[in-house]
Short mmCIF file of C-alpha atoms in Angstrom, two decimals:
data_model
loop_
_atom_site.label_atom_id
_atom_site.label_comp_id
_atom_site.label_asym_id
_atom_site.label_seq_id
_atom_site.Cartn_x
_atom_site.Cartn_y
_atom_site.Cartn_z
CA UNK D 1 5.75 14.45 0.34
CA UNK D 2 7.97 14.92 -2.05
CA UNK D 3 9.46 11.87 -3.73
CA UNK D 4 13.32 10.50 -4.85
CA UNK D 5 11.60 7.83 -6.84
CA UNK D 6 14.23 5.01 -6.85
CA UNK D 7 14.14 3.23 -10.13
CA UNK D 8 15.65 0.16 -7.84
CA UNK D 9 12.60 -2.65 -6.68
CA UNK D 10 11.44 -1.80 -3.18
CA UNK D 11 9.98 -4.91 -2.73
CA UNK D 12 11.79 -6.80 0.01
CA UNK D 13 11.32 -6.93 3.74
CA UNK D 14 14.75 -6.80 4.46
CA UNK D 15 15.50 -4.08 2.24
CA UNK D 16 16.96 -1.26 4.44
CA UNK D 17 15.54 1.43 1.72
CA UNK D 18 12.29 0.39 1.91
CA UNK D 19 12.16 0.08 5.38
CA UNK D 20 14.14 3.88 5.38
CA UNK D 21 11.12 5.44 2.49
CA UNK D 22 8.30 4.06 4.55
CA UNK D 23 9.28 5.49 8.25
CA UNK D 24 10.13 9.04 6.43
CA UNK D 25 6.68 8.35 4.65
CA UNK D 26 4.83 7.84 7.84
CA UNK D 27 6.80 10.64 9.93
CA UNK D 28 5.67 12.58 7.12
CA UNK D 29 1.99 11.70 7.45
CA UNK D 30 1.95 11.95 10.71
CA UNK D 31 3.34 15.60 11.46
CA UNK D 32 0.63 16.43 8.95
CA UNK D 33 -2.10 14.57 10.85
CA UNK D 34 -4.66 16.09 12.92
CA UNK D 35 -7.16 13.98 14.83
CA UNK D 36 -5.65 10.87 13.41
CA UNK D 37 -2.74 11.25 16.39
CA UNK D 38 -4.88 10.31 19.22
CA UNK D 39 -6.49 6.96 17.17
CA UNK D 40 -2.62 6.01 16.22
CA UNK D 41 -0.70 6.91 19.35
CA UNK D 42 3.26 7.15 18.74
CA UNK D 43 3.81 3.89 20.74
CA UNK D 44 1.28 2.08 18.64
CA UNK D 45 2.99 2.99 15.07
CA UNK D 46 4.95 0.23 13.30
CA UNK D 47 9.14 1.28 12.61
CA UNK D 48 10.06 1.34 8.84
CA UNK D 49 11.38 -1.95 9.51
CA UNK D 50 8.07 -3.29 10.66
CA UNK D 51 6.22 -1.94 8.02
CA UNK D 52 8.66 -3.12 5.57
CA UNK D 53 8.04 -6.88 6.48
CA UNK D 54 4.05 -6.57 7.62
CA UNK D 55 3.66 -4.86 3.48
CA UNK D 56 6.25 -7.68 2.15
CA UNK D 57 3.81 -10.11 4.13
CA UNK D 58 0.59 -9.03 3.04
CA UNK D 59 -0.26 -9.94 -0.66
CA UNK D 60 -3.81 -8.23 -0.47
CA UNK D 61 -5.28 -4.63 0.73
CA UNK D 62 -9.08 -3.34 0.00
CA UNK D 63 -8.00 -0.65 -2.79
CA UNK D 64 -10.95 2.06 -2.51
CA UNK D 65 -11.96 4.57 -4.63
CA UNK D 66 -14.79 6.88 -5.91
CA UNK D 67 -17.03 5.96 -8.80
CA UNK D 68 -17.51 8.65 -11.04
CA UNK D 69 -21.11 10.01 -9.59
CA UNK D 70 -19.33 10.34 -6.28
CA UNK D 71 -20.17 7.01 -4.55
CA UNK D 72 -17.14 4.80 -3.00
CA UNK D 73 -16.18 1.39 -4.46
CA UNK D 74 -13.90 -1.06 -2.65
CA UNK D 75 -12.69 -3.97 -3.80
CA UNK D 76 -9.83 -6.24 -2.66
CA UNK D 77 -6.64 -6.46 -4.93
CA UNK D 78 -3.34 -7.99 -5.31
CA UNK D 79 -0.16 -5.10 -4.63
CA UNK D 80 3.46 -5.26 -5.05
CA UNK D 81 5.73 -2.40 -4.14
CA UNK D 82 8.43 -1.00 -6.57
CA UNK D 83 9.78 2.43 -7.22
CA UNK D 84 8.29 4.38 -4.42
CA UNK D 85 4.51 3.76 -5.40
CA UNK D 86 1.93 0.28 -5.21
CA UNK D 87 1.17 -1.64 -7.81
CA UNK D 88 -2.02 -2.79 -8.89
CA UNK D 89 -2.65 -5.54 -11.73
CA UNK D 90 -6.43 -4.78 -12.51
CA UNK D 91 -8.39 -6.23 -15.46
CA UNK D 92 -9.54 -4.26 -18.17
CA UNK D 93 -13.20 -4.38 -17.11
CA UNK D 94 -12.79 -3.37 -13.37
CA UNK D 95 -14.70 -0.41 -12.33
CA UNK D 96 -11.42 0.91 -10.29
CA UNK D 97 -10.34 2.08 -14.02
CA UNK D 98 -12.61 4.16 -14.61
CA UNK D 99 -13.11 5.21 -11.08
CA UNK D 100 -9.49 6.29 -10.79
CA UNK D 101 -9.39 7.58 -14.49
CA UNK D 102 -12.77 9.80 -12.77
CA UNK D 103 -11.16 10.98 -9.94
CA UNK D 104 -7.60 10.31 -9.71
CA UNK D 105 -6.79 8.94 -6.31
CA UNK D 106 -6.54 6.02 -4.56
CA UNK D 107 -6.87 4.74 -0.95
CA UNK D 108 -5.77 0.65 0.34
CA UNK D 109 -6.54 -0.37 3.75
CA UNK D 110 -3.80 -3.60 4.62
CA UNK D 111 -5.40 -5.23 7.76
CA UNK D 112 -4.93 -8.31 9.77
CA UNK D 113 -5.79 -9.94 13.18
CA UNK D 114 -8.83 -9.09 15.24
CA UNK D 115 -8.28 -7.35 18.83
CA UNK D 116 -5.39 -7.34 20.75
CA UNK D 117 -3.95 -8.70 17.92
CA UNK D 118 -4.51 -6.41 14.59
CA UNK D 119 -2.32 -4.55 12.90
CA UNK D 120 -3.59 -2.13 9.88
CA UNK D 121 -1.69 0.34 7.20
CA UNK D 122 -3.49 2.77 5.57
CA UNK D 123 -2.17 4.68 2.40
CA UNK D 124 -3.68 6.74 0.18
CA UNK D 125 -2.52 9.07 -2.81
CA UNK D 126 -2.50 10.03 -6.27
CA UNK D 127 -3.27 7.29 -9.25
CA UNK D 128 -3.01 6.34 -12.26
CA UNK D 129 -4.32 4.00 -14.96
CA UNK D 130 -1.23 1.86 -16.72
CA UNK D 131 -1.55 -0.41 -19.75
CA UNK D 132 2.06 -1.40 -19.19
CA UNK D 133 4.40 -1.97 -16.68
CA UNK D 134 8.52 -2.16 -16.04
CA UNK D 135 9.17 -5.75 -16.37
CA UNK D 136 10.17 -5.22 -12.50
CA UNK D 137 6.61 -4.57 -11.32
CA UNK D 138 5.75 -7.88 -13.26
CA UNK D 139 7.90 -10.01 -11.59
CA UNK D 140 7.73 -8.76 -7.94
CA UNK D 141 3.99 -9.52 -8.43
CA UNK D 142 4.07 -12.54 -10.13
CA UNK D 143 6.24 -13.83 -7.43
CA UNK D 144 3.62 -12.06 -4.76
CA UNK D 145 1.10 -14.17 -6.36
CA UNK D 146 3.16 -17.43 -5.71
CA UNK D 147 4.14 -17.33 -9.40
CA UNK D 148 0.56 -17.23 -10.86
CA UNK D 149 0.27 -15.92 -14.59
CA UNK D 150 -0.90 -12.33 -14.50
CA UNK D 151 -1.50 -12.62 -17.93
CA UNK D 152 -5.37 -11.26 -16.78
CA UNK D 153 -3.85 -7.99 -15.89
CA UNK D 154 -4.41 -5.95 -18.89
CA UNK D 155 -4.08 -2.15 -16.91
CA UNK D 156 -2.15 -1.60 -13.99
CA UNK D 157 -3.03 1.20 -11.69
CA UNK D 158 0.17 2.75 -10.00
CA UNK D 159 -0.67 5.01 -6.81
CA UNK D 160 1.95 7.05 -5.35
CA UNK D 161 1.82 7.16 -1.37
CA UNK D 162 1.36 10.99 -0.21
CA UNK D 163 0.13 9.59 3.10
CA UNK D 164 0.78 6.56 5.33
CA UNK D 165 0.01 5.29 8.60
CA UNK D 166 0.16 2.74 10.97
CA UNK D 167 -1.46 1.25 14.07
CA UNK D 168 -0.53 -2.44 15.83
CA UNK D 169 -1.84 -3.10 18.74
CA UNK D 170 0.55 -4.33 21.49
CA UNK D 171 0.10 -8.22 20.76
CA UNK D 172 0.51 -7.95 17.12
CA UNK D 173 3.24 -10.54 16.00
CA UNK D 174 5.17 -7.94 14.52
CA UNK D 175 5.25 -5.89 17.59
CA UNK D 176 8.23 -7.05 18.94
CA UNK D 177 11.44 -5.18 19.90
CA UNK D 178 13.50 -6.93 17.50
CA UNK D 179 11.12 -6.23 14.79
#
């Protein structure tokens, strides 16, 4: 999809342009989607809104990618959101680097609740390797990780979303009309 990468944070769950990039983002994905439509049914999919707050909720996702031989590697990761792309602060040593530096893609699975009650976003796209970040992306983490140093984070990787979707079941929390 092609991208009007706001220089602006998009970082807030009550900010209507992140709520407004994520619904086109998802429309997007899913007029592109094959198979995938009948596992996420319409009346399942979160709003723009909803995704907004359930992402501005969430602090961690299971960031997977492929090692260099071709095998997968998941691991779970702090995320912020800023810019039109996800954040990653990674340390220096983590095989994601060279994984992504490898093959340059990224997938995170954001998950919570079990049966009736789970919700999931899946996103996936191009990524890249950072050794510094706008001072932005630094605080909207920082503050995501209830003001913890991220003095650790030596590379960043950045992924920019080419695909999104969403599924919540009917007694997610989020669920709600007024959502």
């Amino acid at each position: 999809m092609p991208s009007s990468r706001r220089e602006e944070p998009l970082a807030s769950a009550g900010d209507p342009a992140l709520a407004a990039w994520l619904g086109r983002l998802q429309d997007a994905s899913f007029s592109r989607a094959g198979a995938v439509r009948k596992a996420y049914p319409p009346e399942r999919r979160m709003t723009g809104p909803q995704l907004a707050g359930y992402l501005a909720r969430r602090m961690y996702a299971v960031a997977s990618t492929t090692r260099p031989d071709g095998r997968p590697h998941a691991a779970p990761t702090l995320f912020s959101i800023y810019a039109e792309a996800f954040w990653l602060p990674t340390l220096g040593t983590a095989a994601r680097l060279g994984n992504v530096r490898a093959h340059p893609w990224l997938a995170l699975s954001i998950l919570e609740g079990e049966h009736d009650t789970h919700a999931a976003v899946l996103t996936e796209g191009p990524a890249e390797v950072l050794a510094t970040v706008p001072a932005d992306v630094l605080s909207i983490t920082e503050r995501r990780n209830r003001g913890g140093s991220l003095d650790w984070a030596t590379n960043w990787l950045r992924m920019t979303p080419q695909r999104l979707l969403s599924f919540a079941e009917l007694a997610w929390q989020g669920a709600s009309p007024s959502s």
